[in-house]
């Protein structure tokens, strides 16, 4: 029997079974087709009898099982080839839900966290996000994911070596709506403001005032911030409403530190 497919955009039931997750997958596969620069056929195998594409789809299914319900986020996670953003020696771990070193003491964020934060930014809205500011480009992976969910992505990195690496990694993907900036993200990027969404991939003591100032009214910021007496990082969500700021502190997370200045 054919299951009816949810029309796009759709939010699927949080308690979806894995068979629904598979169905979700078929929805996903059709969705971004027209937006892809060119479909990439994986040429490498992991030695597991599965190409990268199959391994990536497994990762997407796990993300859905772990509670990611926004099909646009799942689609983006299924399209961006994370193995292209890590060193050759680490490609066989690229689709595990783990952060991995990318050089200069920094890490590529876990797929679970990237998708969770993207889903929080979208917040169930039916349309794409407008301009998004990302603090901490790193290797450029999350910027690529965000490029499928937003009209424009401005991504700042304070380490020249990683800024250059991200540029290299993203070159072949040809994502015209991603703008890589080298600078101190603590001050945001006023030229692109106001932003519909701001996302930080590095955690500080508090959310810099500049980010709040550069957030549009109606916009949402998601950032790891030190919270609580035991100085643990937690995900903080700040909504800028016409009535003022609304703040939520969510689960514990582990991000590299937010540092000021460039290097
Ligand atoms: N977005 C990346 C994660 C990179 S890790 C991904 O796709 O996986 C976080 C990055 O934040 C590091 O590269 C670090 O150098 C950078 N960072 C830390 N403080 C920063 C600041 N003030 N401005 C810009 N980048 C910063």
XYZ file of N, CA and C and ligand atoms in Angstrom:
815
model
N 0.846 -1.204 0.000
C 0.000 0.000 0.000
C 0.872 1.241 0.000
N 0.532 2.170 -0.847
C 1.318 3.405 -0.874
C 0.950 4.324 0.267
N 1.953 4.715 1.017
C 1.715 5.702 2.067
C 1.602 7.076 1.432
N 0.667 7.899 1.882
C 0.656 9.255 1.343
C 1.903 10.003 1.806
N 2.543 10.690 0.907
C 3.730 11.455 1.289
C 3.309 12.839 1.745
N 3.906 13.338 2.808
C 3.554 14.682 3.237
C 4.021 15.681 2.184
N 3.193 16.681 1.934
C 3.610 17.681 0.963
C 4.635 18.588 1.621
N 5.465 19.214 0.814
C 6.521 20.076 1.345
C 6.029 21.519 1.353
N 6.287 22.361 2.323
C 6.998 22.028 3.553
C 6.119 21.272 4.537
N 6.737 20.371 5.240
C 5.954 19.575 6.172
C 6.735 19.330 7.443
N 6.049 19.245 8.538
C 6.679 18.802 9.782
C 6.072 17.456 10.097
N 6.923 16.503 10.314
C 6.408 15.174 10.581
C 6.310 14.958 12.079
N 5.476 14.028 12.415
C 5.253 13.702 13.817
C 6.555 13.321 14.503
N 6.799 13.883 15.697
C 8.033 13.635 16.429
C 8.234 12.154 16.760
N 7.127 11.467 16.897
C 7.237 10.064 17.281
C 7.285 9.156 16.048
N 7.766 9.696 14.944
C 7.741 8.911 13.713
C 8.558 7.631 13.862
N 8.048 6.571 13.316
C 8.750 5.293 13.369
C 9.825 5.302 12.302
N 10.695 4.276 12.331
C 11.766 4.301 11.346
C 11.217 4.119 9.940
N 10.075 3.441 9.796
C 9.547 3.310 8.441
C 9.092 4.678 7.928
N 8.576 5.487 8.856
C 8.221 6.847 8.434
C 9.481 7.640 8.113
N 10.538 7.326 8.886
C 11.794 8.026 8.633
C 12.286 7.699 7.224
N 12.109 6.447 6.804
C 12.511 6.068 5.455
C 11.650 6.811 4.442
N 10.352 6.875 4.751
C 9.453 7.595 3.877
C 9.859 9.065 3.799
N 10.222 9.588 4.965
C 10.696 10.971 5.057
C 11.872 11.143 4.099
N 12.715 10.084 4.071
C 13.895 10.129 3.235
C 13.535 10.291 1.764
N 12.471 9.563 1.326
C 12.133 9.684 -0.080
C 11.600 11.075 -0.387
N 10.952 11.688 0.590
C 10.505 13.070 0.406
C 11.731 13.940 0.226
N 12.684 13.702 1.133
C 13.902 14.498 1.153
C 14.640 14.425 -0.170
N 14.720 13.202 -0.727
C 15.513 13.037 -1.928
C 15.024 13.914 -3.069
N 13.690 14.081 -3.156
C 13.165 14.901 -4.240
C 13.335 16.388 -4.007
N 13.460 16.774 -2.744
C 13.271 18.176 -2.411
C 14.288 19.165 -2.947
N 15.546 18.856 -2.756
C 16.553 19.855 -3.073
C 17.151 19.671 -4.454
N 16.577 18.730 -5.204
C 17.169 18.413 -6.486
C 17.506 19.616 -7.325
N 16.531 20.499 -7.459
C 16.721 21.625 -8.345
C 17.732 22.603 -7.775
N 17.994 22.521 -6.451
C 18.902 23.494 -5.854
C 20.349 23.038 -5.867
N 20.559 21.774 -6.139
C 21.929 21.278 -6.090
C 22.722 21.792 -7.266
N 23.983 22.197 -7.021
C 24.815 22.645 -8.132
C 24.925 21.556 -9.193
N 25.274 20.363 -8.788
C 25.265 19.221 -9.685
C 25.295 17.987 -8.806
N 24.491 16.987 -9.143
C 24.486 15.805 -8.281
C 25.863 15.151 -8.319
N 26.401 14.882 -7.133
C 27.741 14.286 -7.085
C 27.609 12.790 -6.852
N 28.224 12.026 -7.693
C 28.199 10.585 -7.504
C 29.431 10.220 -6.680
N 29.216 9.596 -5.517
C 30.381 9.265 -4.704
C 31.289 8.289 -5.432
N 32.554 8.562 -5.401
C 33.480 7.714 -6.131
C 34.297 6.841 -5.189
N 34.276 7.189 -3.895
C 35.063 6.418 -2.942
C 34.150 5.491 -2.169
N 34.710 4.405 -1.727
C 33.924 3.514 -0.887
C 34.599 3.419 0.471
N 33.808 3.177 1.497
C 34.358 3.090 2.838
C 34.881 1.707 3.153
N 34.819 0.827 2.197
C 35.255 -0.532 2.458
C 34.222 -1.306 3.264
N 33.023 -0.750 3.356
C 31.945 -1.410 4.101
C 30.890 -1.918 3.136
N 31.195 -1.813 1.859
C 30.208 -2.205 0.870
C 29.179 -1.108 0.645
N 29.397 0.029 1.235
C 28.460 1.144 1.087
C 29.222 2.350 0.562
N 28.636 3.044 -0.390
C 29.242 4.290 -0.835
C 28.954 5.358 0.207
N 29.575 6.507 0.038
C 29.344 7.585 1.008
C 27.878 7.999 1.064
N 27.239 7.957 -0.102
C 25.847 8.405 -0.126
C 24.976 7.546 0.787
N 25.185 6.223 0.714
C 24.405 5.319 1.561
C 24.734 5.538 3.032
N 25.999 5.767 3.329
C 26.403 5.993 4.720
C 25.786 7.302 5.227
N 25.768 8.291 4.335
C 25.185 9.591 4.717
C 23.676 9.441 4.959
N 23.024 8.648 4.125
C 21.580 8.464 4.332
C 21.307 7.730 5.647
N 22.217 6.833 6.022
C 22.105 6.180 7.336
C 22.207 7.208 8.444
N 23.135 8.141 8.293
C 23.294 9.202 9.285
C 21.990 10.008 9.394
N 21.394 10.300 8.238
C 20.154 11.083 8.234
C 19.037 10.321 8.951
N 18.973 9.031 8.694
C 17.952 8.218 9.371
C 18.152 8.252 10.884
N 19.409 8.212 11.318
C 19.687 8.267 12.759
C 19.298 9.624 13.328
N 19.566 10.672 12.560
C 19.190 12.017 13.036
C 17.673 12.082 13.214
N 16.945 11.494 12.263
C 15.477 11.473 12.360
C 15.042 10.649 13.563
N 15.694 9.516 13.767
C 15.361 8.677 14.929
C 15.660 9.401 16.230
N 16.683 10.257 16.209
C 17.057 10.999 17.416
C 16.189 12.237 17.638
N 15.231 12.467 16.731
C 14.262 13.528 17.014
C 14.287 14.733 16.099
N 15.159 14.743 15.083
C 15.116 15.858 14.124
C 13.907 15.606 13.211
N 12.995 16.567 13.161
C 11.753 16.337 12.414
C 11.602 17.233 11.183
N 12.370 18.302 11.117
C 12.206 19.229 9.989
C 12.826 18.603 8.737
N 11.979 18.307 7.769
C 12.463 17.587 6.581
C 13.478 18.401 5.782
N 13.392 19.728 5.881
C 14.381 20.546 5.157
C 15.762 20.370 5.763
N 15.814 20.273 7.082
C 17.095 20.064 7.767
C 17.639 18.679 7.407
N 16.772 17.678 7.447
C 17.203 16.318 7.114
C 17.685 16.262 5.663
N 16.987 16.975 4.783
C 17.396 16.999 3.379
C 18.778 17.619 3.233
N 18.988 18.738 3.921
C 20.285 19.412 3.825
C 21.399 18.518 4.365
N 21.115 17.827 5.469
C 22.126 16.932 6.045
C 22.426 15.771 5.093
N 21.423 15.401 4.310
C 21.601 14.306 3.351
C 22.339 14.735 2.091
N 22.364 16.030 1.857
C 22.990 16.518 0.631
C 24.435 16.959 0.802
N 24.757 17.522 1.958
C 26.119 18.050 2.117
C 27.069 16.913 2.469
N 28.096 16.778 1.674
C 29.028 15.653 1.817
C 30.064 15.965 2.903
N 29.762 15.539 4.119
C 30.624 15.885 5.258
C 32.040 15.320 5.081
N 32.147 14.205 4.359
C 33.481 13.608 4.214
C 34.438 14.508 3.439
N 33.886 15.455 2.681
C 34.749 16.379 1.937
C 35.335 17.481 2.826
N 34.863 17.569 4.059
C 35.288 18.647 4.954
C 36.296 18.176 6.000
N 36.634 16.886 5.974
C 37.591 16.383 6.965
C 38.818 15.816 6.252
N 39.895 15.657 7.017
C 41.132 15.129 6.440
C 40.913 13.710 5.925
N 41.693 13.346 4.929
C 41.571 12.019 4.309
C 41.614 10.896 5.351
N 42.462 11.067 6.359
C 42.607 10.019 7.380
C 41.341 9.832 8.206
N 40.421 10.796 8.148
C 39.228 10.738 9.000
C 37.938 10.455 8.234
N 38.053 10.259 6.903
C 36.820 10.139 6.113
C 35.927 8.977 6.564
N 36.540 7.931 7.076
C 35.686 6.804 7.482
C 34.905 7.093 8.760
N 35.186 8.220 9.402
C 34.397 8.621 10.576
C 33.465 9.787 10.259
N 33.470 10.219 8.993
C 32.786 11.480 8.643
C 31.285 11.440 8.923
N 30.671 10.253 8.895
C 29.219 10.195 9.078
C 28.810 9.624 10.427
N 29.794 9.598 11.351
C 29.464 9.263 12.741
C 29.059 10.549 13.437
N 28.240 10.404 14.477
C 27.792 11.622 15.171
C 28.850 12.070 16.170
N 29.947 12.552 15.605
C 31.053 12.960 16.455
C 31.740 14.178 15.850
N 32.326 14.997 16.727
C 33.132 16.095 16.207
C 34.509 15.528 15.861
N 35.178 16.132 14.910
C 36.476 15.632 14.443
C 37.432 16.813 14.290
N 38.736 16.577 14.498
C 39.687 17.679 14.365
C 39.779 18.196 12.931
N 39.885 19.522 12.800
C 40.034 20.131 11.465
C 41.302 20.984 11.391
N 42.162 20.859 12.423
C 43.400 21.646 12.449
C 43.273 22.858 13.349
N 44.455 23.390 13.760
C 44.530 24.582 14.613
C 43.719 24.430 15.901
N 43.597 23.204 16.373
C 42.923 22.939 17.647
C 41.406 23.045 17.585
N 40.845 23.129 16.368
C 39.393 23.311 16.222
C 38.757 22.014 15.714
N 37.437 21.964 15.749
C 36.730 20.736 15.337
C 35.546 21.055 14.423
N 35.205 20.074 13.599
C 33.955 20.144 12.831
C 32.858 19.692 13.795
N 31.749 20.423 13.823
C 30.673 20.121 14.777
C 30.018 18.779 14.450
N 29.428 18.170 15.494
C 28.709 16.901 15.330
C 27.472 17.107 14.452
N 27.184 16.168 13.555
C 25.962 16.301 12.739
C 24.700 16.486 13.591
N 24.643 15.806 14.727
C 23.476 15.930 15.610
C 23.277 17.359 16.093
N 24.384 18.023 16.393
C 24.309 19.401 16.891
C 24.016 20.380 15.748
N 24.653 20.142 14.591
C 24.409 21.014 13.433
C 22.921 20.982 13.063
N 22.363 19.771 13.026
C 20.952 19.663 12.623
C 20.026 20.205 13.711
N 20.367 19.975 14.964
C 19.551 20.505 16.070
C 19.505 22.037 16.024
N 20.690 22.646 15.825
C 20.733 24.112 15.810
C 20.014 24.670 14.587
N 20.170 23.996 13.451
C 19.476 24.456 12.236
C 17.962 24.385 12.437
N 17.524 23.300 13.067
C 16.084 23.147 13.303
C 15.576 24.231 14.258
N 16.380 24.540 15.262
C 15.987 25.614 16.187
C 15.900 26.950 15.449
N 16.839 27.189 14.538
C 16.809 28.452 13.785
C 15.559 28.541 12.916
N 15.221 27.450 12.244
C 14.036 27.457 11.367
C 12.757 27.569 12.180
N 12.758 26.931 13.351
C 11.642 27.079 14.289
C 10.291 26.784 13.649
N 10.283 25.836 12.701
C 9.018 25.415 12.106
C 8.433 26.387 11.098
N 9.166 27.476 10.803
C 8.602 28.430 9.834
C 8.534 27.765 8.471
N 7.524 28.076 7.665
C 7.363 27.377 6.392
C 8.359 27.814 5.323
N 8.851 29.048 5.422
C 9.731 29.563 4.375
C 11.192 29.412 4.770
N 12.081 29.726 3.821
C 13.517 29.718 4.099
C 13.873 30.830 5.071
N 15.006 30.680 5.739
C 15.514 31.788 6.545
C 16.026 32.863 5.595
N 16.033 34.093 6.059
C 16.623 35.176 5.265
C 18.134 35.167 5.434
N 18.711 36.313 5.782
C 20.170 36.367 5.982
C 20.533 35.753 7.325
N 21.559 34.872 7.272
C 22.036 34.200 8.493
C 23.487 34.575 8.725
N 23.831 34.848 9.983
C 25.224 35.078 10.365
C 25.708 33.880 11.160
N 26.820 33.282 10.708
C 27.437 32.172 11.447
C 28.763 32.649 12.028
N 28.955 32.450 13.307
C 30.240 32.789 13.928
C 31.016 31.498 14.112
N 32.181 31.410 13.469
C 32.999 30.206 13.543
C 32.806 29.315 12.326
N 33.374 29.737 11.189
C 33.234 28.965 9.937
C 33.881 27.594 10.056
N 35.039 27.545 10.742
C 35.799 26.297 10.807
C 36.099 25.812 9.403
N 35.723 24.569 9.101
C 35.997 23.999 7.779
C 34.903 24.330 6.765
N 33.833 24.981 7.199
C 32.795 25.412 6.269
C 31.610 24.459 6.149
N 31.626 23.364 6.920
C 30.553 22.375 6.775
C 29.175 22.947 7.113
N 29.086 23.550 8.293
C 27.769 24.060 8.705
C 27.294 25.185 7.781
N 28.242 25.977 7.268
C 27.871 27.044 6.328
C 27.204 26.432 5.092
N 27.749 25.293 4.637
C 27.166 24.621 3.470
C 25.756 24.118 3.783
N 25.568 23.566 4.982
C 24.232 23.097 5.383
C 23.270 24.294 5.422
N 23.723 25.372 6.034
C 22.863 26.560 6.171
C 22.529 27.166 4.811
N 23.448 27.025 3.840
C 23.211 27.633 2.520
C 21.966 27.054 1.854
N 21.575 25.844 2.259
C 20.380 25.204 1.682
C 19.105 25.613 2.418
N 19.283 26.300 3.546
C 18.130 26.623 4.396
C 17.871 28.122 4.486
N 18.777 28.918 3.918
C 18.696 30.372 4.059
C 18.959 31.037 2.720
N 18.522 32.282 2.586
C 18.787 32.968 1.321
C 20.250 33.393 1.228
N 20.829 33.876 2.349
C 22.241 34.283 2.361
C 22.885 33.817 3.651
N 24.120 33.383 3.564
C 24.868 32.981 4.765
C 26.155 33.795 4.834
N 26.324 34.540 5.912
C 27.571 35.243 6.188
C 28.262 34.458 7.283
N 29.475 33.997 7.028
C 30.157 33.148 8.009
C 31.536 33.723 8.310
N 31.781 33.989 9.591
C 33.049 34.620 10.017
C 33.945 33.618 10.717
N 35.232 33.676 10.405
C 36.224 32.841 11.095
C 37.393 33.734 11.518
N 37.897 33.512 12.740
C 38.987 34.354 13.262
C 40.377 33.788 12.943
N 40.454 32.519 12.518
C 41.747 31.909 12.199
C 41.931 31.868 10.679
N 42.954 32.562 10.214
C 43.195 32.669 8.773
C 43.302 31.282 8.117
N 44.009 30.377 8.790
C 44.226 29.040 8.226
C 42.907 28.317 7.959
N 41.950 28.470 8.863
C 40.659 27.795 8.679
C 39.776 28.537 7.684
N 39.849 29.854 7.712
C 39.106 30.647 6.717
C 39.518 30.186 5.313
N 40.839 30.031 5.110
C 41.343 29.601 3.797
C 40.908 28.165 3.485
N 40.924 27.323 4.530
C 40.525 25.924 4.334
C 39.047 25.841 3.928
N 38.214 26.634 4.579
C 36.782 26.640 4.260
C 36.570 27.101 2.816
N 37.322 28.123 2.426
C 37.193 28.630 1.053
C 37.508 27.505 0.061
N 38.574 26.781 0.371
C 38.988 25.670 -0.496
C 37.907 24.572 -0.514
N 37.427 24.218 0.672
C 36.416 23.156 0.761
C 35.135 23.520 0.020
N 34.770 24.791 0.064
C 33.485 25.198 -0.514
C 33.585 25.534 -2.000
N 34.829 25.703 -2.468
C 35.019 26.145 -3.856
C 34.246 25.270 -4.844
N 34.423 23.960 -4.741
C 33.815 23.074 -5.730
C 32.293 22.988 -5.582
N 31.782 23.337 -4.415
C 30.324 23.265 -4.219
C 29.610 24.436 -4.875
N 30.343 25.487 -5.146
C 29.784 26.691 -5.800
C 28.458 27.096 -5.170
N 28.550 27.611 -3.972
C 27.349 28.074 -3.278
C 27.362 29.600 -3.269
N 26.680 30.205 -4.234
C 26.801 31.662 -4.385
C 26.229 32.443 -3.216
N 25.421 31.798 -2.371
C 24.825 32.544 -1.250
C 25.644 32.423 0.042
N 26.842 31.826 -0.041
C 27.708 31.754 1.148
C 28.818 32.803 1.014
N 28.932 33.648 2.043
C 29.952 34.703 2.042
C 30.886 34.454 3.202
N 32.125 34.077 2.902
C 33.094 33.777 3.954
C 33.860 35.039 4.323
N 33.928 35.310 5.617
C 34.574 36.525 6.105
C 35.667 36.142 7.080
N 36.799 36.866 7.007
C 37.874 36.649 7.965
C 37.833 37.802 8.963
N 37.648 37.480 10.233
C 37.586 38.547 11.233
C 37.136 38.012 12.572
N 36.990 38.925 13.515
C 36.548 38.556 14.862
C 35.020 38.586 14.927
N 34.440 37.405 15.013
C 32.980 37.300 15.032
C 32.336 37.844 16.294
N 33.150 38.153 17.311
C 32.576 38.737 18.537
C 31.837 40.050 18.221
N 32.315 40.734 17.188
C 31.675 42.008 16.835
C 30.624 41.817 15.742
N 30.364 40.574 15.379
C 29.374 40.296 14.340
C 29.858 40.788 12.987
N 28.920 41.107 12.112
C 29.241 41.679 10.804
C 28.132 42.684 10.483
N 28.335 43.938 10.965
C 27.258 44.926 10.883
C 26.762 45.183 9.456
N 27.667 45.032 8.468
C 27.262 45.333 7.082
C 26.121 44.447 6.595
N 26.048 43.228 7.113
C 25.000 42.309 6.655
C 23.727 42.389 7.488
N 23.772 43.149 8.585
C 22.650 43.196 9.528
C 21.481 44.000 8.937
N 20.264 43.742 9.365
C 19.887 42.796 10.416
C 19.755 41.358 9.887
N 20.031 40.400 10.758
C 19.982 38.991 10.390
C 18.700 38.322 10.889
N 18.166 37.457 10.041
C 16.998 36.670 10.457
C 17.419 35.636 11.498
N 18.689 35.242 11.425
C 19.179 34.229 12.363
C 20.673 34.405 12.570
N 21.110 34.136 13.801
C 22.544 34.147 14.123
C 22.859 32.838 14.818
N 23.938 32.198 14.397
C 24.308 30.896 14.963
C 25.798 30.917 15.290
N 26.140 30.538 16.515
C 27.549 30.505 16.903
C 28.001 29.066 17.031
N 29.195 28.793 16.500
C 29.773 27.444 16.577
C 30.887 27.403 17.611
N 30.984 28.458 18.439
C 31.977 28.515 19.506
C 31.297 29.158 20.709
N 31.686 28.697 21.901
C 30.951 29.115 23.106
C 31.727 30.082 23.979
N 31.070 31.161 24.394
C 31.692 32.141 25.276
C 30.975 32.209 26.618
N 31.392 33.193 27.422
C 30.792 33.394 28.749
C 29.374 33.930 28.625
N 29.183 34.739 27.584
C 27.872 35.368 27.384
C 27.706 35.657 25.903
N 26.506 36.018 25.500
C 26.250 36.379 24.110
C 26.653 37.846 23.926
N 27.602 38.137 23.013
C 28.011 39.529 22.806
C 26.828 40.423 22.409
N 26.826 41.623 22.944
C 25.748 42.572 22.655
C 25.625 42.833 21.149
N 26.781 42.821 20.448
C 26.760 43.105 19.001
C 25.834 42.127 18.266
N 25.814 40.875 18.710
C 24.956 39.889 18.030
C 23.491 40.246 18.238
N 23.155 40.607 19.458
C 21.763 40.982 19.752
C 21.380 42.195 18.900
N 22.291 43.173 18.847
C 22.013 44.397 18.080
C 21.787 44.071 16.606
N 22.526 43.081 16.088
C 22.463 42.782 14.652
C 21.358 41.782 14.288
N 20.654 41.290 15.291
C 19.540 40.368 15.046
C 18.293 41.184 14.677
N 17.589 40.745 13.642
C 16.353 41.437 13.238
C 15.267 41.204 14.287
N 14.338 42.124 14.376
C 13.149 41.864 15.194
C 12.405 40.710 14.516
N 12.058 39.713 15.290
C 11.466 38.500 14.714
C 12.535 37.437 14.447
N 13.796 37.804 14.693
C 14.899 36.879 14.426
C 15.238 36.024 15.635
N 16.053 35.009 15.392
C 16.417 34.063 16.458
C 17.930 33.819 16.445
N 18.490 33.775 17.630
C 19.914 33.500 17.801
C 20.069 32.178 18.561
N 20.975 31.327 18.101
C 21.270 30.082 18.823
C 22.779 30.013 19.041
N 23.178 29.882 20.303
C 24.610 29.904 20.615
C 24.897 29.072 21.862
N 26.070 28.409 21.884
C 26.487 27.762 23.132
C 27.022 28.830 24.087
N 26.581 28.775 25.333
C 26.997 29.780 26.315
C 27.236 29.065 27.643
N 28.203 29.550 28.394
C 28.437 29.009 29.742
C 27.185 29.265 30.581
N 26.725 28.218 31.237
C 25.501 28.396 32.019
C 25.584 27.607 33.312
N 25.007 28.118 34.347
C 24.913 27.388 35.608
C 26.190 27.469 36.421
N 26.077 27.003 37.667
C 27.192 27.121 38.610
C 28.396 26.283 38.200
N 28.126 25.156 37.542
C 29.240 24.264 37.217
C 29.897 24.627 35.892
N 29.594 25.838 35.440
C 30.242 26.387 34.243
C 30.226 25.412 33.067
N 29.060 24.807 32.852
C 28.901 23.940 31.688
C 28.318 24.762 30.555
N 28.675 24.361 29.323
C 28.057 25.041 28.183
C 26.666 24.495 27.940
N 25.759 25.394 27.590
C 24.416 24.966 27.198
C 24.016 25.744 25.954
N 23.085 25.173 25.201
C 22.573 25.889 24.032
C 21.618 26.959 24.494
N 21.861 28.182 24.047
C 20.951 29.262 24.405
C 20.220 29.741 23.148
N 18.930 29.949 23.282
C 18.120 30.470 22.178
C 17.594 31.834 22.608
N 17.828 32.834 21.774
C 17.281 34.161 22.085
C 16.401 34.606 20.919
N 15.144 34.897 21.218
C 14.226 35.434 20.210
C 14.105 36.930 20.440
N 14.270 37.696 19.361
C 14.089 39.153 19.468
C 12.673 39.465 18.999
N 11.808 39.746 19.927
C 10.398 39.978 19.591
C 10.126 41.480 19.669
N 9.024 41.926 19.110
C 8.684 43.359 19.225
C 8.569 43.786 20.687
N 8.300 42.837 21.567
C 8.165 43.166 23.009
C 9.483 43.072 23.745
N 10.517 42.590 23.100
C 11.807 42.451 23.777
C 12.418 41.083 23.559
N 13.446 40.759 24.349
C 14.157 39.489 24.159
C 13.496 38.388 24.954
N 13.431 37.204 24.347
C 12.923 36.024 25.051
C 14.022 34.960 24.987
N 14.371 34.411 26.140
C 15.548 33.552 26.214
C 15.203 32.152 26.724
N 15.822 31.149 26.128
C 15.649 29.763 26.610
C 17.025 29.136 26.726
N 17.240 28.382 27.792
C 18.486 27.627 27.910
C 18.135 26.153 27.754
N 18.770 25.506 26.786
C 18.433 24.117 26.474
C 19.540 23.176 26.950
N 19.772 22.126 26.202
C 20.669 21.052 26.658
C 22.145 21.453 26.721
N 22.884 20.655 27.487
C 24.336 20.825 27.592
C 24.991 20.489 26.249
N 26.005 21.274 25.891
C 26.736 21.032 24.640
C 28.237 21.211 24.895
N 29.048 20.832 23.905
C 30.506 20.940 24.055
C 31.083 21.576 22.795
N 31.279 22.855 22.843
C 31.857 23.566 21.704
C 33.239 24.106 22.066
N 34.051 24.358 21.028
C 35.341 25.017 21.262
C 35.059 26.441 21.763
N 36.044 27.041 22.472
C 35.785 28.375 23.035
C 35.708 29.490 21.993
N 34.842 30.436 22.279
C 34.756 31.672 21.499
C 35.909 32.561 21.976
N 36.747 33.000 21.042
C 37.907 33.816 21.423
C 37.847 35.140 20.678
N 38.436 36.178 21.286
C 38.408 37.454 20.574
C 39.706 37.658 19.775
N 39.652 38.547 18.824
C 40.802 38.842 17.987
C 40.954 37.841 16.854
N 41.930 38.123 15.981
C 42.172 37.226 14.854
C 43.562 36.625 14.974
N 43.817 35.557 14.301
C 45.143 34.917 14.345
C 45.392 34.154 13.048
N 31.055 25.677 11.887
C 32.079 24.664 12.005
C 32.551 24.486 13.406
C 33.859 25.152 13.600
S 34.494 25.089 15.240
C 31.566 23.396 11.377
O 30.987 23.458 10.343
O 31.768 22.314 11.880
C 34.275 26.751 15.739
C 35.127 27.768 15.039
O 34.861 29.014 15.700
C 36.625 27.567 15.126
O 37.142 27.460 13.834
C 37.136 28.823 15.833
O 38.374 29.295 15.333
C 36.017 29.805 15.542
N 35.931 30.969 16.429
C 36.105 31.042 17.774
N 35.964 32.310 18.198
C 35.665 33.061 17.091
C 35.409 34.442 16.862
N 35.426 35.352 17.836
N 35.143 34.841 15.610
C 35.134 33.967 14.565
N 35.382 32.656 14.718
C 35.642 32.202 15.959
